[in-house]
Tab-separated table of C-alpha atoms in Angstrom:
chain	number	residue	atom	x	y	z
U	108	UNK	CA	0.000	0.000	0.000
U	109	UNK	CA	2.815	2.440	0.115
U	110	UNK	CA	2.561	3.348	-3.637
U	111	UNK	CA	-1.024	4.399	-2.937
U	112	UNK	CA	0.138	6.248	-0.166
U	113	UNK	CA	2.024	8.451	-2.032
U	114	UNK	CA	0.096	8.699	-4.868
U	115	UNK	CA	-2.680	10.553	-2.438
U	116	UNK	CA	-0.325	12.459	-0.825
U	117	UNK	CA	1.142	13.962	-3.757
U	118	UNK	CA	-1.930	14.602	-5.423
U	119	UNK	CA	-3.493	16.529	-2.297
U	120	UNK	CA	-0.068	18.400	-1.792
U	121	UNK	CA	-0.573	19.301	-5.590
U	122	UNK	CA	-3.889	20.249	-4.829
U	123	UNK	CA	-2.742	22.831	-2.373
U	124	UNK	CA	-4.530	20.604	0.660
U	125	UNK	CA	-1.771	19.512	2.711
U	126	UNK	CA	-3.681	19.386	5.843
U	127	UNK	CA	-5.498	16.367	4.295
U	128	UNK	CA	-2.715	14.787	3.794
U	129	UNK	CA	-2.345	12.315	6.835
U	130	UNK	CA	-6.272	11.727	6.742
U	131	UNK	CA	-6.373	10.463	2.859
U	132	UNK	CA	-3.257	8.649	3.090
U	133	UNK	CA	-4.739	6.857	6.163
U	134	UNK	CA	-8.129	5.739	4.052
U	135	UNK	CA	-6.294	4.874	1.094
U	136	UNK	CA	-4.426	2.505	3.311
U	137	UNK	CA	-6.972	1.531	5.757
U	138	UNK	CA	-9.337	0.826	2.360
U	139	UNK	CA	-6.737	-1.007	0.119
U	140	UNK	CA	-5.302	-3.144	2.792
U	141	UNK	CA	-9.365	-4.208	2.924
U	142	UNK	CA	-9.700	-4.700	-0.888
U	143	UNK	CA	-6.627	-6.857	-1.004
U	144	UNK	CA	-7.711	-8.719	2.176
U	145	UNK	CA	-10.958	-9.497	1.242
U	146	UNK	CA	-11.261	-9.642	-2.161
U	147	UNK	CA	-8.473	-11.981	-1.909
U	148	UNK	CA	-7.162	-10.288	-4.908
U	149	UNK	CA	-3.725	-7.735	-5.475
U	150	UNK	CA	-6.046	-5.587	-8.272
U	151	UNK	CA	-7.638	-2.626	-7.384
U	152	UNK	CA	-8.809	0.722	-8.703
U	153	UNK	CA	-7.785	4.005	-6.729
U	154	UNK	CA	-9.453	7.264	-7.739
U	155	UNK	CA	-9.041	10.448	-5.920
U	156	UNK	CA	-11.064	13.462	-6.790
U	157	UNK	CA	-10.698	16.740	-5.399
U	158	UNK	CA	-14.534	18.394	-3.793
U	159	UNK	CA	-16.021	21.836	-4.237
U	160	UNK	CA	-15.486	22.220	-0.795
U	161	UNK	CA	-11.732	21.863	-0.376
U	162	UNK	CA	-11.675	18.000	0.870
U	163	UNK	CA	-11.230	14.937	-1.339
U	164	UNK	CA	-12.712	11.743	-1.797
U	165	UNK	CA	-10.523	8.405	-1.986
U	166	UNK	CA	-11.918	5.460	-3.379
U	167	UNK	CA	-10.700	1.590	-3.450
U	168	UNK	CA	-12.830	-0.219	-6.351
U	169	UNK	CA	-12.126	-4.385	-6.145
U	170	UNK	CA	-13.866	-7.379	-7.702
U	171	UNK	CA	-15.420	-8.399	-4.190
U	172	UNK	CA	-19.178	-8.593	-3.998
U	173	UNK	CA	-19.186	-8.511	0.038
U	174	UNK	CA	-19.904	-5.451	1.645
U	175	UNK	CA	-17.653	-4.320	4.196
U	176	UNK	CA	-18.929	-3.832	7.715
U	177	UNK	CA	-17.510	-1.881	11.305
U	178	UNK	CA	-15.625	-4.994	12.690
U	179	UNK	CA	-16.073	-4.799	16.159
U	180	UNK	CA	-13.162	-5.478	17.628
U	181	UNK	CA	-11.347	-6.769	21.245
U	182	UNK	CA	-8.128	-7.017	22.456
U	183	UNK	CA	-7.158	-10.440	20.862
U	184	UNK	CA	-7.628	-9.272	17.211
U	185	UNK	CA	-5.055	-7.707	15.426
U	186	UNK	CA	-7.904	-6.939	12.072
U	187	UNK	CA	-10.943	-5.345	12.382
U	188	UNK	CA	-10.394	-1.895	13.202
U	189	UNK	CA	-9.765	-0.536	9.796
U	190	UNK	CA	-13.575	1.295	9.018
U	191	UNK	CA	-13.621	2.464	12.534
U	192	UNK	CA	-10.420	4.703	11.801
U	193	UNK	CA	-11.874	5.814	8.315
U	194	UNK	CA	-15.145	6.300	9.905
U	195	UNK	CA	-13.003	8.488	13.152
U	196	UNK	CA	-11.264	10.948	10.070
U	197	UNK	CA	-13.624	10.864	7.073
U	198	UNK	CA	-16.465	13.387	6.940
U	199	UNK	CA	-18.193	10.835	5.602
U	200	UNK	CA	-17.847	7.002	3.948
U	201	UNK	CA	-19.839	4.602	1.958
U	202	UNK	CA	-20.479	1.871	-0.224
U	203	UNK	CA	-21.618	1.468	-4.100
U	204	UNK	CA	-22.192	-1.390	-5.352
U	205	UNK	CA	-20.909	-2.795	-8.661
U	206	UNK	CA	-21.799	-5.488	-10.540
U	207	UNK	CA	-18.786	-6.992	-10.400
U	208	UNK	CA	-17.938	-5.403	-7.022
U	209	UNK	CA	-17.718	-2.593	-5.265
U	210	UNK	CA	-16.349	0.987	-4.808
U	211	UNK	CA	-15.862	2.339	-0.694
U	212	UNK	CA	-14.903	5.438	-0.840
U	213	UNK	CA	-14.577	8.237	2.243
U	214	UNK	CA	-14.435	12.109	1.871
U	215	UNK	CA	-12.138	13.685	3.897
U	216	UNK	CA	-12.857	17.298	4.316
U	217	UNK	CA	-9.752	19.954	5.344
U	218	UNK	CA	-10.519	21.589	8.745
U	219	UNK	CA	-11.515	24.450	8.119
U	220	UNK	CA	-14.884	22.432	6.264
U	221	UNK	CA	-14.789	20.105	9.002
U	222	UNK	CA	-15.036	23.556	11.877
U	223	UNK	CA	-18.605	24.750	9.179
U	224	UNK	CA	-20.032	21.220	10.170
U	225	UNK	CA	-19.937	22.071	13.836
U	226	UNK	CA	-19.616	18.528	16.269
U	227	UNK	CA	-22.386	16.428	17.158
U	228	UNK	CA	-23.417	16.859	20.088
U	229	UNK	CA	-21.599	13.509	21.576
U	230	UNK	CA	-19.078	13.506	19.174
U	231	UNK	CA	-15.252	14.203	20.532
U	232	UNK	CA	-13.441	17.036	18.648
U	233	UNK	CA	-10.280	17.421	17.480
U	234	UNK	CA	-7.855	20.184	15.889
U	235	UNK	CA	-6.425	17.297	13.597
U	236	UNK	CA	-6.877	14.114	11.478
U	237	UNK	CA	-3.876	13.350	13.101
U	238	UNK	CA	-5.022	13.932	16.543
U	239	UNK	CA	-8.709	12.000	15.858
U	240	UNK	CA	-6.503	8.675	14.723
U	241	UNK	CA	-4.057	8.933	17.590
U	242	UNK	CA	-7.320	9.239	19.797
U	243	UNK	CA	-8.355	6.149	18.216
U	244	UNK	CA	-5.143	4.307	18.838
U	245	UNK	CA	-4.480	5.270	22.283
U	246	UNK	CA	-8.317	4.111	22.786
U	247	UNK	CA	-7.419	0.499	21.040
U	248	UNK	CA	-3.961	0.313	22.823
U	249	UNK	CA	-5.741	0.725	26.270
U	250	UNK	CA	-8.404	-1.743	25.052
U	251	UNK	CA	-5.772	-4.432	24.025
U	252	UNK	CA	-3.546	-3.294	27.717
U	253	UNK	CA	-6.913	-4.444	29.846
U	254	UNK	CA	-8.020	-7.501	28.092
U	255	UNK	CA	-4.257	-8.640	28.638
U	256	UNK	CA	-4.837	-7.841	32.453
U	257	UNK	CA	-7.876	-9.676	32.492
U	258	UNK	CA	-7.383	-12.855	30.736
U	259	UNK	CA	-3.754	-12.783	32.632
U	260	UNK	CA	-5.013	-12.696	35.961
């Protein structure tokens, strides 16, 4: 997945949208690594599109026909978390279905988008992409530390 990786990452730094950057190149990932996974095949078709409103949308395209769900996950898996991140830094996500397959995709918006939304009421805010995903993994680490406490003792 690094190719991908770069690929969005240079095309949102040409884009003048650095501070998408780190969001994209996590969906990209998080939503390739899935494709290949699942679909149980290396072929896949990445398409990034820049938004009227200054985000972008990244979008994995395989030849699976099963829709991807929010894994819930507990300390013992190491899988299973990837749609949580892309739900935690996408503005938004979904699913089209194909024929053949399907296209995921997730728009990631740049904050200054993200601060015209306003938060949910019960939704946690923060300044970054980069801050919302190392919320996430802090979360997951402290989630893996207790069920090793409790199934150890």
């Amino acid at each position: 997945m690094p190719i991908a990786r770069r690929l969005v990452r240079e095309a949102v730094v040409d884009w003048d949208l650095p501070d998408v950057a780190d969001a994209a190149e996590l969906v990209v990932s998080e939503l390739a690594s899935n494709a290949v996974r699942h679909a149980r095949h290396w072929g896949f078709r990445l398409t990034i599109r820049r938004l009227a409103h200054g985000g972008v949308r990244v979008a994995v395209t395989d030849k699976s026909r099963v829709l991807p769900v929010i894994g819930i996950s507990c300390a013992e898996n190491v899988t299973g978390r990837g749609l949580a991140l892309v739900d935690a830094v996408s503005q938004e996500w979904g699913i089209v279905r194909l024929p053949w397959g399907k296209r995921v995709w997730a728009d990631v918006a740049t904050s200054d988008v993200l601060a015209d939304f306003g938060p949910a009421p019960e939704m946690r805010v923060f300044a970054t992409p980069t801050a919302q995903i190392i919320y996430v993994l802090i979360v997951v680490a402290l989630a893996a530390w207790l069920g090793v406490l409790i199934a150890g003792g």
